[in-house]
Coordinates of C-alpha atoms in Angstrom, one line a residue:
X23 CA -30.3 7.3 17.8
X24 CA -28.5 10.7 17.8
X25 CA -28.4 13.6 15.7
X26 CA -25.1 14.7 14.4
X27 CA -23.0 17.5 15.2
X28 CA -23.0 20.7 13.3
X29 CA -19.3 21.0 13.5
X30 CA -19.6 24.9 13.9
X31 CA -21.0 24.7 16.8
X32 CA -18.0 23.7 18.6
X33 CA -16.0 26.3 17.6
X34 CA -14.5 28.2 21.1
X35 CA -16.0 24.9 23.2
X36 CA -12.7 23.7 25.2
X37 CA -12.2 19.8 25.9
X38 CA -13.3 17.9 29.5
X39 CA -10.1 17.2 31.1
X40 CA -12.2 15.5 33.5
X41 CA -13.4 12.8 31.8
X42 CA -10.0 11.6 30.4
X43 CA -10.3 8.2 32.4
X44 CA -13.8 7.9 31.5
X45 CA -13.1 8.3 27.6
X46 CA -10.3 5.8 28.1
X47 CA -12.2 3.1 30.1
X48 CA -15.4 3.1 27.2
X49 CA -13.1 3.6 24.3
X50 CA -11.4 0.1 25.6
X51 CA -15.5 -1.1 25.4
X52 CA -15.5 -0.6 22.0
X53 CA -17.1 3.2 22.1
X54 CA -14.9 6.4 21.1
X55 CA -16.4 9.5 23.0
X56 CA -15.4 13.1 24.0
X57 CA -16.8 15.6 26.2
X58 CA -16.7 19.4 26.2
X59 CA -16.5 21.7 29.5
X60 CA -20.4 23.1 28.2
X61 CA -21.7 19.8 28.7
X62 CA -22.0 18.9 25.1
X63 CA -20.8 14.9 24.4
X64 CA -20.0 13.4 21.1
X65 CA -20.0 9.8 20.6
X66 CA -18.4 7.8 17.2
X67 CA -21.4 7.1 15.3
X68 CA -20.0 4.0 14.1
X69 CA -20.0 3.0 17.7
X70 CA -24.1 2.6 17.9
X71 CA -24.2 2.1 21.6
X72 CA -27.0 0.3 23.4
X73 CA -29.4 2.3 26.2
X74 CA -27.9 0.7 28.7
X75 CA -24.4 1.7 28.0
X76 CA -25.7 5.3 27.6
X77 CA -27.0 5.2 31.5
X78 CA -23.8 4.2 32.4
X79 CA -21.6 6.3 30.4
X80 CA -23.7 9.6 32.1
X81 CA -23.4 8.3 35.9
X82 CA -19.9 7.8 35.5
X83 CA -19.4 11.3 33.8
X84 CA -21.7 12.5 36.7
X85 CA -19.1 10.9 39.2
X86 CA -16.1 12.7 37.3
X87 CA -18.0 15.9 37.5
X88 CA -19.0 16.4 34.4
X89 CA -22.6 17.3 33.4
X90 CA -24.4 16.2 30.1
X91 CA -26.5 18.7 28.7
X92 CA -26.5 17.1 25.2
X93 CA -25.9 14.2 23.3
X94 CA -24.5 14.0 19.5
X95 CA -22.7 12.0 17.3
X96 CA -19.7 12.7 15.3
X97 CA -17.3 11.1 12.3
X98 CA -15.2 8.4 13.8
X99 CA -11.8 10.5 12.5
X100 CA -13.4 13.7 14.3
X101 CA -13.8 11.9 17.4
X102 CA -10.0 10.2 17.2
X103 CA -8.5 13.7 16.4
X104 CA -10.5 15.4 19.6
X105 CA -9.2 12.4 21.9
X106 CA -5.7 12.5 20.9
X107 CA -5.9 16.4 22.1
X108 CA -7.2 15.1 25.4
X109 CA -4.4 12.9 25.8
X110 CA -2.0 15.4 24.7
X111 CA -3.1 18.5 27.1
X112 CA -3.5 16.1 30.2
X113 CA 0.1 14.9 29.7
X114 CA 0.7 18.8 29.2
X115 CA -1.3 19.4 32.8
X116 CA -0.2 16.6 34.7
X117 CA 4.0 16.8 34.0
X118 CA 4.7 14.1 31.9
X119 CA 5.5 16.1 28.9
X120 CA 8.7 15.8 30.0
X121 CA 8.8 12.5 30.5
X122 CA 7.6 12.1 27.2
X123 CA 10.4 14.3 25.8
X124 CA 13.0 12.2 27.6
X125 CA 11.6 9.1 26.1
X126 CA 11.9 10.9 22.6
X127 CA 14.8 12.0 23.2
X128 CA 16.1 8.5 24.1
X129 CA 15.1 6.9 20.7
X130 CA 16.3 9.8 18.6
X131 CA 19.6 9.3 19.6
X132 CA 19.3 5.3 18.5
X133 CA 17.5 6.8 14.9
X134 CA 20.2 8.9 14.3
X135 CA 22.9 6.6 14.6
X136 CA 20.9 4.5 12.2
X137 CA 20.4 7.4 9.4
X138 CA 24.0 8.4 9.8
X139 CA 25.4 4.3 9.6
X140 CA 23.1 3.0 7.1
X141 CA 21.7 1.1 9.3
X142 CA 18.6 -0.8 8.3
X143 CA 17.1 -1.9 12.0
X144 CA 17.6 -1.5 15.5
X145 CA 17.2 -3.9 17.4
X146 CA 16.6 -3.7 21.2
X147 CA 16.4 -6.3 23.6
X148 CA 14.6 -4.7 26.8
X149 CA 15.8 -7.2 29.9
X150 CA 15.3 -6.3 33.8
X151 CA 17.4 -5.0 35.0
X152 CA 19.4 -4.7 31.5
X153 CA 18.8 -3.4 28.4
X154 CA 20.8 -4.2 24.9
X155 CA 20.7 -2.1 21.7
X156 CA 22.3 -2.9 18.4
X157 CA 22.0 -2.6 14.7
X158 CA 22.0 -4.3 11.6
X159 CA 24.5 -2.6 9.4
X160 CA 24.8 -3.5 5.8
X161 CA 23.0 -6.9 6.6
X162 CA 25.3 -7.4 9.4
X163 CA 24.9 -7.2 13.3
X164 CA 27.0 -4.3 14.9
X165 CA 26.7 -3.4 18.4
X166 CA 27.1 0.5 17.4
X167 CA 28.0 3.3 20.2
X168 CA 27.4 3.1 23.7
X169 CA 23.4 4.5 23.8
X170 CA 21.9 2.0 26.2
X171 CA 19.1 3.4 27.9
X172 CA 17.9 1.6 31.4
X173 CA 15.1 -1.1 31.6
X174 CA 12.6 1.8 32.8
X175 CA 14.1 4.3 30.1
X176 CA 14.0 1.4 27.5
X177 CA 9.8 0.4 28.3
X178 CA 9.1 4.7 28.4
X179 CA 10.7 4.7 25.1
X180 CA 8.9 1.5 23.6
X181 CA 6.2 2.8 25.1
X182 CA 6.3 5.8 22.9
X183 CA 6.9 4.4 19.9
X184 CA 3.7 2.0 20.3
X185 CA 1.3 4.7 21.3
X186 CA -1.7 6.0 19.6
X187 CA -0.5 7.0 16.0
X188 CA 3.3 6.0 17.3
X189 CA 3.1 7.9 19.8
X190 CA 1.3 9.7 23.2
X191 CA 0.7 6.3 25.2
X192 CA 1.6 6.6 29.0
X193 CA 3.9 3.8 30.2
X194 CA 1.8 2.9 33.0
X195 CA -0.6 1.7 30.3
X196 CA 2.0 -0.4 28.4
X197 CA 1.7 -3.7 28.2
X198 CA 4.6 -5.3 28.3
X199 CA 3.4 -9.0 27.4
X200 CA 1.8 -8.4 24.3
X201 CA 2.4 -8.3 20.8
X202 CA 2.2 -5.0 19.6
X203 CA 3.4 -3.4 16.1
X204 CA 2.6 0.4 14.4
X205 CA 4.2 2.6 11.7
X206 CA 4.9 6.1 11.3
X207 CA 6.8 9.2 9.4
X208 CA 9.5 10.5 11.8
X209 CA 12.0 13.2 11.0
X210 CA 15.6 14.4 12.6
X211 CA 18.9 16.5 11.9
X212 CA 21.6 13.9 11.3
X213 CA 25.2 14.9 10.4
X214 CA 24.4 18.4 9.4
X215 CA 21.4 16.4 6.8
X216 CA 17.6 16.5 7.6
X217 CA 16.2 12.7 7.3
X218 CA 13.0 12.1 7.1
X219 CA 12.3 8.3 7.2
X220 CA 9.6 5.7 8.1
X221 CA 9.7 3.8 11.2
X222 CA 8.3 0.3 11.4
X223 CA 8.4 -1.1 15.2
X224 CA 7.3 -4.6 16.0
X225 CA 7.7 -5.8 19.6
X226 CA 7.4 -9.4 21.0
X227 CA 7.3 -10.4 24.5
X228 CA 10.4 -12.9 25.9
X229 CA 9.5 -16.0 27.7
X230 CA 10.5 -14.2 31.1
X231 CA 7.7 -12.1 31.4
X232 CA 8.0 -8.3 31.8
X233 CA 11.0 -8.5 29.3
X234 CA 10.6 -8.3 26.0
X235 CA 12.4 -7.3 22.2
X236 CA 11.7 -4.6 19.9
X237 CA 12.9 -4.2 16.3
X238 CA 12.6 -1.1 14.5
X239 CA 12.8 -1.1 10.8
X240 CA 14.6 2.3 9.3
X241 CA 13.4 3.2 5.8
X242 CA 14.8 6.8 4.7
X243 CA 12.4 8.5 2.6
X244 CA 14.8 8.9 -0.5
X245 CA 14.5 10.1 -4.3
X246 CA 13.5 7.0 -5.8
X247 CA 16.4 5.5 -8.0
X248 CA 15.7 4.3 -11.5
X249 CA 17.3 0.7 -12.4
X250 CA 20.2 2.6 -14.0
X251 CA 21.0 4.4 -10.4
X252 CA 20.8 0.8 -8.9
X253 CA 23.4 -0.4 -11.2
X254 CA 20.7 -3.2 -12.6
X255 CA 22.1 -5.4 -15.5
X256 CA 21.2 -3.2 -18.5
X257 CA 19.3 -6.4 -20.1
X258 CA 17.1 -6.3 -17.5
X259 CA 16.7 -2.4 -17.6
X260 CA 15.2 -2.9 -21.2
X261 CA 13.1 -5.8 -20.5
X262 CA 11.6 -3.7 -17.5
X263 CA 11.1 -0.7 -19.9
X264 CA 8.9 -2.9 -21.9
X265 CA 7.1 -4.9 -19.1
X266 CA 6.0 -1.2 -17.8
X267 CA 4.1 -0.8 -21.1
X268 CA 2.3 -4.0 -21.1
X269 CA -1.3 -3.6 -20.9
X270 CA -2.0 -6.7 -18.8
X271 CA 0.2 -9.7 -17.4
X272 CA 1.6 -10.7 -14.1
X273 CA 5.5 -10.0 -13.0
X274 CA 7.0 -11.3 -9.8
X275 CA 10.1 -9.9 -8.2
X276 CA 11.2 -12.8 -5.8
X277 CA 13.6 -13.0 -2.9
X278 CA 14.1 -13.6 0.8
X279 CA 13.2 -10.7 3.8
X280 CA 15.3 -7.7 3.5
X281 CA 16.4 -8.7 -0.3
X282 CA 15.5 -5.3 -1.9
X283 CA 12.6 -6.4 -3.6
X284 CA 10.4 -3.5 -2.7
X285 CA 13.3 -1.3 -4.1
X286 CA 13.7 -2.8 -7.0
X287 CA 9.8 -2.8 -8.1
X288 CA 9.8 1.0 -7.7
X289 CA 12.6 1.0 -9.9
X290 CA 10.9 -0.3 -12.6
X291 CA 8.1 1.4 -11.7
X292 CA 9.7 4.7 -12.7
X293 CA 8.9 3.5 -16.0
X294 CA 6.0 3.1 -15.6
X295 CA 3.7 5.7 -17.9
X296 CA 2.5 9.0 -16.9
X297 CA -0.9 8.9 -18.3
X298 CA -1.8 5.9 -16.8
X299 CA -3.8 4.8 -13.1
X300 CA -1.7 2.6 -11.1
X301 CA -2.4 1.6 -7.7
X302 CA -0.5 -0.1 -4.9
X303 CA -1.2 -2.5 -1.4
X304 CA 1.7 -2.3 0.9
X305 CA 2.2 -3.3 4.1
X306 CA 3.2 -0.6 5.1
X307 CA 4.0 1.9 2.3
X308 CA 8.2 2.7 2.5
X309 CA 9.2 4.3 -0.6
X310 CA 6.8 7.2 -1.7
X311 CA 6.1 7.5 -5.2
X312 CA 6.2 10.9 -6.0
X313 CA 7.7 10.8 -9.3
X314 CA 4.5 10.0 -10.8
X315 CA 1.2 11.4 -9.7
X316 CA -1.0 8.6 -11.2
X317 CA 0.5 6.2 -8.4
X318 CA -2.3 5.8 -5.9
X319 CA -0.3 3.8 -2.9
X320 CA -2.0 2.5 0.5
X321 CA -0.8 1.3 3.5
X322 CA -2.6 -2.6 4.6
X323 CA -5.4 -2.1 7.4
X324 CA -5.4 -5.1 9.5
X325 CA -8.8 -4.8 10.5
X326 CA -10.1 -5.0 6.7
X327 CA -7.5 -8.0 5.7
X328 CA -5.4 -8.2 2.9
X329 CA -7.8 -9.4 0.5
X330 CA -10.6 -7.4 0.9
X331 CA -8.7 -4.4 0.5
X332 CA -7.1 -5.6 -2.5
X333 CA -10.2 -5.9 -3.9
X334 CA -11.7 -2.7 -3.1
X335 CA -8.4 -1.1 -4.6
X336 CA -9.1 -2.9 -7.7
X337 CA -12.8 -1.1 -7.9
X338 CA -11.0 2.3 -7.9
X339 CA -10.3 2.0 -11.7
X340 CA -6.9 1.3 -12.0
X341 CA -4.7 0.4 -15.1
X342 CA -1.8 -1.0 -13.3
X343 CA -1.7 -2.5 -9.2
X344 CA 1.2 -3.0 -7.0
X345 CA 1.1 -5.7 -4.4
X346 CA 3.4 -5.4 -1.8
X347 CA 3.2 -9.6 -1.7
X348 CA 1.6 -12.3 -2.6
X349 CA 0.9 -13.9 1.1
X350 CA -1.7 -17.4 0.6
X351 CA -3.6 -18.9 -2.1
X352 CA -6.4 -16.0 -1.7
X353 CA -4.0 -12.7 -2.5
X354 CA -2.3 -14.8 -5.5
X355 CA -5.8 -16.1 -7.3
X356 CA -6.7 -12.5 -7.0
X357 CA -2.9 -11.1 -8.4
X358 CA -3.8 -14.0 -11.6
X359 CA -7.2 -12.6 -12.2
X360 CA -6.0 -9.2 -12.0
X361 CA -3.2 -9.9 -14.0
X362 CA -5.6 -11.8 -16.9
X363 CA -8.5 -9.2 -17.0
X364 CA -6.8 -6.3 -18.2
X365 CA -4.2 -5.0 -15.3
X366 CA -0.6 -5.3 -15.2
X367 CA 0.2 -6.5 -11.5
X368 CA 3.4 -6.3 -9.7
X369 CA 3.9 -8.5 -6.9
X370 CA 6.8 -10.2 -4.6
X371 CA 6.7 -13.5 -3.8
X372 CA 9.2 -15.3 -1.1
X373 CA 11.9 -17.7 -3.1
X374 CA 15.3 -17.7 -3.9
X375 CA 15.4 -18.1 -7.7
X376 CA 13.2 -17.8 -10.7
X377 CA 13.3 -21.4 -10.7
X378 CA 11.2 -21.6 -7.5
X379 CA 8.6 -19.7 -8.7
X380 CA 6.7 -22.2 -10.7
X381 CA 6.3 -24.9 -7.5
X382 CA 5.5 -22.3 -5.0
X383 CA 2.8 -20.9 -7.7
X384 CA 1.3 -24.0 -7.9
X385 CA 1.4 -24.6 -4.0
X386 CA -0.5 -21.7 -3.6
X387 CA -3.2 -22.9 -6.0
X388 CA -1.9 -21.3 -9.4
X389 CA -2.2 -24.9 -11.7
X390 CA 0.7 -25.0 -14.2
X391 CA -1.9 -24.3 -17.2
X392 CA -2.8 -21.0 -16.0
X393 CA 1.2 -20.4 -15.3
X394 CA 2.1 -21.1 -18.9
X395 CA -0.9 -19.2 -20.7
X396 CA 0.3 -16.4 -22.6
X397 CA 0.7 -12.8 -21.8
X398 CA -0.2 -14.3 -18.6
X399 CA 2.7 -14.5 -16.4
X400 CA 5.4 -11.8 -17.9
X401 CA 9.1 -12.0 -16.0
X402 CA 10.2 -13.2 -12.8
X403 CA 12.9 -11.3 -11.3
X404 CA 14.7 -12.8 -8.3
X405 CA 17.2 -10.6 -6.5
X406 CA 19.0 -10.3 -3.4
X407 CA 21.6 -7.7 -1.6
X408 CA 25.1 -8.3 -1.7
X409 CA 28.2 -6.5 0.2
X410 CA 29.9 -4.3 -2.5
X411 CA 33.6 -4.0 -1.6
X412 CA 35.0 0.0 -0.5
X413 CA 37.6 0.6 -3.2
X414 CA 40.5 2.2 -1.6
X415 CA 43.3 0.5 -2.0
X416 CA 43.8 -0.4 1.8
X417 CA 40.6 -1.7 2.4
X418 CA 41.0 -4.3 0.1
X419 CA 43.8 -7.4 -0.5
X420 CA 44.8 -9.6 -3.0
X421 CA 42.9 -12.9 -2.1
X422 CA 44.6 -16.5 -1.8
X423 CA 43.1 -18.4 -4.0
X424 CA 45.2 -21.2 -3.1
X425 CA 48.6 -22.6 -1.2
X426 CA 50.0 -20.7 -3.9
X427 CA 50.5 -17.1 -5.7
X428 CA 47.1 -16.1 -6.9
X429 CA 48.1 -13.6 -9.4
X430 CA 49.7 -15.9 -12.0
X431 CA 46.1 -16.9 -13.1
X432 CA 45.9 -14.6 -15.8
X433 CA 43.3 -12.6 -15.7
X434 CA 41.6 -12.5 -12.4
X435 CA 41.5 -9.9 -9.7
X436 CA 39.8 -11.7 -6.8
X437 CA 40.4 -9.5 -3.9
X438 CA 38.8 -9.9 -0.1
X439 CA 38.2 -7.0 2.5
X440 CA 40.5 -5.5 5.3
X441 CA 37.9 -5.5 8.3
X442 CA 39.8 -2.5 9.7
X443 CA 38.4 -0.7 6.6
X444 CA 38.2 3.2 6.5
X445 CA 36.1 6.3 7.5
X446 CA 34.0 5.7 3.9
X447 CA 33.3 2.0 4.7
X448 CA 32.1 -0.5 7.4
X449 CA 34.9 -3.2 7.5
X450 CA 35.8 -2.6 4.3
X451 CA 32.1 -2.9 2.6
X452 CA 31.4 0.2 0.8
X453 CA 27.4 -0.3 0.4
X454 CA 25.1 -3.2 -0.5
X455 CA 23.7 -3.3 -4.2
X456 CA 21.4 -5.4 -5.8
X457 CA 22.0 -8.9 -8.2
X458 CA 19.1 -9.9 -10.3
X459 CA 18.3 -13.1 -11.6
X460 CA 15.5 -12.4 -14.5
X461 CA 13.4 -14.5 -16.7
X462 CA 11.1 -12.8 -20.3
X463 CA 8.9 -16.0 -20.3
X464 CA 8.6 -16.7 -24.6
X465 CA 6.0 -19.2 -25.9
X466 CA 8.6 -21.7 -26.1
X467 CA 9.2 -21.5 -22.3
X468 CA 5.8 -22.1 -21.5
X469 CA 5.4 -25.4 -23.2
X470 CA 8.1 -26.6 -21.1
X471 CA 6.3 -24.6 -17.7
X472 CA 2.9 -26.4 -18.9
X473 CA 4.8 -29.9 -18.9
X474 CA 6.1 -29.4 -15.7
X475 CA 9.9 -30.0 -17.7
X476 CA 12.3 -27.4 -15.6
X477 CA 15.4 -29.4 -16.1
X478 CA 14.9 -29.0 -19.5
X479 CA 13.9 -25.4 -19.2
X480 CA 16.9 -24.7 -17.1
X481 CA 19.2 -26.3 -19.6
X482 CA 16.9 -24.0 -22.4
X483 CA 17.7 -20.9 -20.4
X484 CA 21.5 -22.1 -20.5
X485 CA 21.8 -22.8 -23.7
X486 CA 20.3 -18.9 -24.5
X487 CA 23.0 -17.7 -21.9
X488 CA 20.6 -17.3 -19.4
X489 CA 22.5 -16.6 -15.8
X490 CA 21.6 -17.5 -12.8
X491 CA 22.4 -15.3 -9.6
X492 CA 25.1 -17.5 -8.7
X493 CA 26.7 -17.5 -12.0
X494 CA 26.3 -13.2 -11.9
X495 CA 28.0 -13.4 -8.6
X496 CA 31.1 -15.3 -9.8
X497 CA 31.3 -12.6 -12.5
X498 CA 31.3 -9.5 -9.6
X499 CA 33.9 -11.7 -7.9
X500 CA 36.3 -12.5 -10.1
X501 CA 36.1 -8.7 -11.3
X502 CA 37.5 -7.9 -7.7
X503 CA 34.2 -6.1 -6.5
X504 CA 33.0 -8.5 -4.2
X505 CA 34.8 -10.3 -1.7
X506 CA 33.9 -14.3 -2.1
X507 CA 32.8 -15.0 1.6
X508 CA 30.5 -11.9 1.4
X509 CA 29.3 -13.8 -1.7
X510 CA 28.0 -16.8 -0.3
X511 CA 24.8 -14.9 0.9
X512 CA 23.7 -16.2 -2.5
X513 CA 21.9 -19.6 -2.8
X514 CA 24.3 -22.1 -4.8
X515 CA 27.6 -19.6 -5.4
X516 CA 29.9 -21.8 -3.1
X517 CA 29.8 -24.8 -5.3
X518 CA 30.5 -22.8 -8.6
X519 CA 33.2 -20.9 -6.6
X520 CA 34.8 -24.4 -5.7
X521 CA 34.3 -25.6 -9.2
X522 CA 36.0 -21.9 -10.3
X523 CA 39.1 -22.6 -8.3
X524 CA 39.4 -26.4 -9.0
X525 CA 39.7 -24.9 -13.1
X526 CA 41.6 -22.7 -12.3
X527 CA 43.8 -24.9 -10.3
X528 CA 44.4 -27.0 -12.7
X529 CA 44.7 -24.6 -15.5
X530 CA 47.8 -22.9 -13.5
X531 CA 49.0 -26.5 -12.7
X532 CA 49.3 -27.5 -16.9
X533 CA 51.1 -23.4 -17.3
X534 CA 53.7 -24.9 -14.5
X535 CA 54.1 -28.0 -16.8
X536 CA 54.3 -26.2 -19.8

C-alpha cells in the first residue's frame, strides 16, 4: 500500500511528542506507528491497515496538531525502537523520570539483597493498604530486611518491571487485574561485586481486586560450572562425557521446579564438542553459554508457541538441540524424532526419579517400543537441591539418633544444624548442591523397559549397585554433611533413614549384650 522508508532520510528528523496518546491508542488496535515533527509518519508494515483506519489515524493526528505530509512504512523492530524513544523523552518532558527512578530505585534495593543472600526469588505480595516482601533463601522462606515499599510504591515498582522490554510503562496504565509476566538482563553493585543477573517477573492478581502478588525469579549470570565444580558423582561425570559425543539419542534430566535441572544440563553441556552446531529452546534463556560458540540459545516467543519454534530451530542445521522441557505430547514426539534422526537432544522432564520416566513418557504419547529402541533413549538423570551443612564447628551438633548416646555406633558422624549459624551461613546451611539419580540404559535394560517389567528392572539396577537418590542421600547423611530433616526434601529418604536407625538400633543393642 506504502512505500518503504529510506532509512536516511530520517537522519536529523526529531520525534512527535504530540502524538504519544495517538500512537498509544492505535498501537492497542493492533497497528505500531510513529510520527516525526516534518510530518513524515511511519507505520509497521506488518500491520497492513485498512483505508478506513488510515482516515481515522490522520483526523485524529489532525486533532493532536500534527500534520501528515507523507506516508511510509517501516520494519516492525524500527518502528518498536522509535516508540520506546517517545515513551522515554515524554516521561523525560513531563516529570516522571523521577518517578520512574524512585520506582527503580525501590526494586534495586530488594535485587540486591537477593544477589548478596543467595536468594533465588522475591516474592511480593502487593495488599491495600499493605505491602509484604520476602525471599526464598536456599529453598527456604525468609522475611529478609525491613525494605517494604507502600501499596502505591509497591504497584510504581511492579509497574516498572512489567513495562515495555521490563521497563518504561506508566503506572496509570497498569493493570492491576491481569496476568502479566516479562524477562530481562538487569545489572547492580552489590557488596563491593558488580552482578549482572536475569530477572524473571510473573504477577497474578488476588481474589480482592486491586491487590495482587509478584514473584521475581533471580538468576546471576555466572561462569558456567562443569560437573566437577558442581561436585557431581564422578560416575556420572564420565557417563556425561560420553553422552556429549553421541551422535544421536535422547537424554532427560528429570526433577521438580527449582531442582537445578537447567544447571545441571549446561554442565554437561560443557562437554559438549567445539566443532559441533548445537542449538537450544528455553523459556527464558538463564545461564549464557559462552564457553562455546557453536551454542545457538533462544529465548520461547509466546506468540509463535513452543512447538513451532522448536521446529523452526531444528531447520537451522543443528547437530545437537537443547530443550528447556518437554511440556505435552506435541514438544516430546518432536524431542523422539529429533532424538532418532540424527540429533542428540537434551530435555527436562517433571518427575521425581528415573523410575518415573518411563510412565510419564508413555502418558505423553511415547509407546514403550519406541522407549526401549536402541541408541534411542540414552540416560535419565533425575536430580534435586539439597541443604549442604556450613562446616564450622559451631554451626553444627552431634545428632541424637536415639534416647541414647549416638556416638557409640561405630562409624557414623550424623550431625544436624545450629539455626543460629554464622556470618558464612544461613542457619547453619552453607549452600545447596545438587544429588543425582542417573540411569546408561544397556540393551539388557530395554527388554525389561519394552515389557513394561520395572520391578524387575529396579531390582536389575540394584543388583548392579545402581543408587537411587534416597540411598545417595543416606550416604551424605551419615558422612555428617547433611543434616537428616534437610534431607527429607528427597522423595523416599525418610523410610530408609527409619530403616537406618532401626539397624543401627539394634546393632548397638547386641554391642550392649555382648
Amino acid at each position: 500500500m506504502f512505500s518503504e522508508i529510506n532509512y536516511s532520510n530520517l537522519d536529523g528528523l526529531q520525534l512527535s511528542l504530540k502524538a504519544k496518546d495517538t500512537i498509544e491508542i492505535f498501537q492497542k488496535k493492533g497497528v505500531a506507528l510513529v510520527v516525526y515533527e516534518d510530518g513524515t509518519l511511519l507505520i509497521d508494515k506488518e500491520a497492513n491497515p485498512e483505508t478506513e483506519l488510515i482516515l481515522e489515524l490522520e483526523n485524529e493526528l489532525k486533532i493532536k496538531g500534527c500534520a501528515v505530509n507523507a506516508i511510509y512504512v517501516a520494519s516492525h523492530q524500527f518502528i518498536q525502537g522509535e516508540i520506546q524513544k517517545v515513551r522515554v523523552t515524554s516521561r523525560d518532558s513531563s516529570g516522571l523520570k523521577a518517578q520512574d527512578t524512585a520506582a527503580k530505585n525501590d526494586f534495586m534495593k530488594l535485587l540486591r539483597i537477593a544477589l548478596v543472600n543467595d536468594c533465588s526469588d522475591i516474592h511480593i505480595r502487593v495488599c491495600n493498604p499493605l505491602t509484604s516482601v520476602s525471599f526464598r533463601r536456599l529453598g527456604v522462606a525468609w522475611e529478609g530486611a525491613n525494605t517494604v515499599p507502600t501499596y502505591d510504591d509497591a504497584v510504581k515498582m511492579v509497574s516498572r518491571m512489567l513495562g515495555v522490554d521490563g521497563r518504561e510503562q506508566s503506572s496509570g496504565d497498569f493493570d492491576k487485574v491481569s496476568i502479566q509476566h516479562t524477562s530481562y538482563t538487569e545489572e547492580c553493585e552489590a557488596n563491593g561485586k558488580h552482578h549482572k543477573c536475569v530477572v524473571r517477573v510473573e504477577k497474578h492478581p488476588f481474589a480482592v481486586r486491586g491487590d495482587f502478588k509478584t514473584v521475581v525469579r533471580v538468576n546471576k549470570i555466572e561462569k558456567v560450572k562443569s560437573l566437577a565444580e558442581l561436585n557431581v558423582d564422578h560416575g556420572f561425570q564420565e557417563v556425561s562425557k560420553n553422552l556429549m559425543r553421541k551422535p544421536k539419542g535422547l537424554v532427560l534430566v528429570v526433577g521438580p521446579t527449582g531442582s537445578g535441572k537447567t544447571t545441571l544440563m549446561h554442565g554437561m553441556l560443557k562437554d559438549y564438542p567445539q566443532d559441533k552446531y548445537l542449538s537450544t529452546l528455553e523459556d527464558p534463556v538463564e545461564i549464557f553459554a559462552d564457553y562455546n560458540p557453536f551454542i545457538s540459545q533462544h529465548s520461547y516467543i509466546e506468540s509463535v508457541g513452543y512447538a513451532n519454534q522448536l521446529r523452526s530451530i531444528l531447520r537451522l542445521d543443528p547437530d545437537g538441540i537443547l530443550i528447556g522441557e518437554i511440556r505435552d505430547s506435541e514438544t516430546a514426539s518432536i524431542a523422539v524424532n529429533a532424538a532418532r534422526t540424527g540429533h542428540l537432544t537434551l530435555s527436562s522432564l517433571h518427575c521425581d526419579s528415573v523410575q518415573e520416566v518411563f510412565p510419564r513418557l508413555s502418558g505423553l504419547g511415547i509407546d514403550y517400543n519406541v522407549q526401549a529402541q536402541g541408541e534411542m533413549l540414552l540416560s535419565i538423570a533425575a536430580c534435586k537441591l539439597v541443604p549442604f551443612l556450613c562446616q564450622e564447628p559451631k554451626c553444627r551438633e552431634q545428632a541424637p539418633l536415639f534416647s541414647y548416646k549416638a556416638s557409640s555406633i561405630s562409624g557414623q558422624n550424623i550431625q544436624q544444624r545450629n539455626p543460629n549459624g554464622c556470618e558464612k551461613c544461613f542457619n547453619g546451611i552453607s549452600h545447596r548442591a545438587p544429588i543425582v539419580e542417573y540411569l546408561e540404559l544397556k540393551e539388557h535394560h530395554r527388554n525389561l523397559v519394552l515389557n513394561q517389567d520395572f520391578v524387575g528392572l529396579k531390582n536389575l539396577l540394584k543388583q548392579e549397585g545402581w543408587l537411587e537418590m534416597k540411598d545417595i542421600c543416606l550416604q551424605l547423611v551419615k558422612s555428617g554433611l547433611v543434616d537428616p530433616s534437610d534431607a527429607l526434601v528427597v522423595p523416599g529418604f525418610d523410610v530408609v533413614y527409619d530403616s537406618f536407625l532401626n539397624s543401627a538400633s539394634l546393632e548397638e543393642v547386641n554391642l550392649n549384650v555382648i
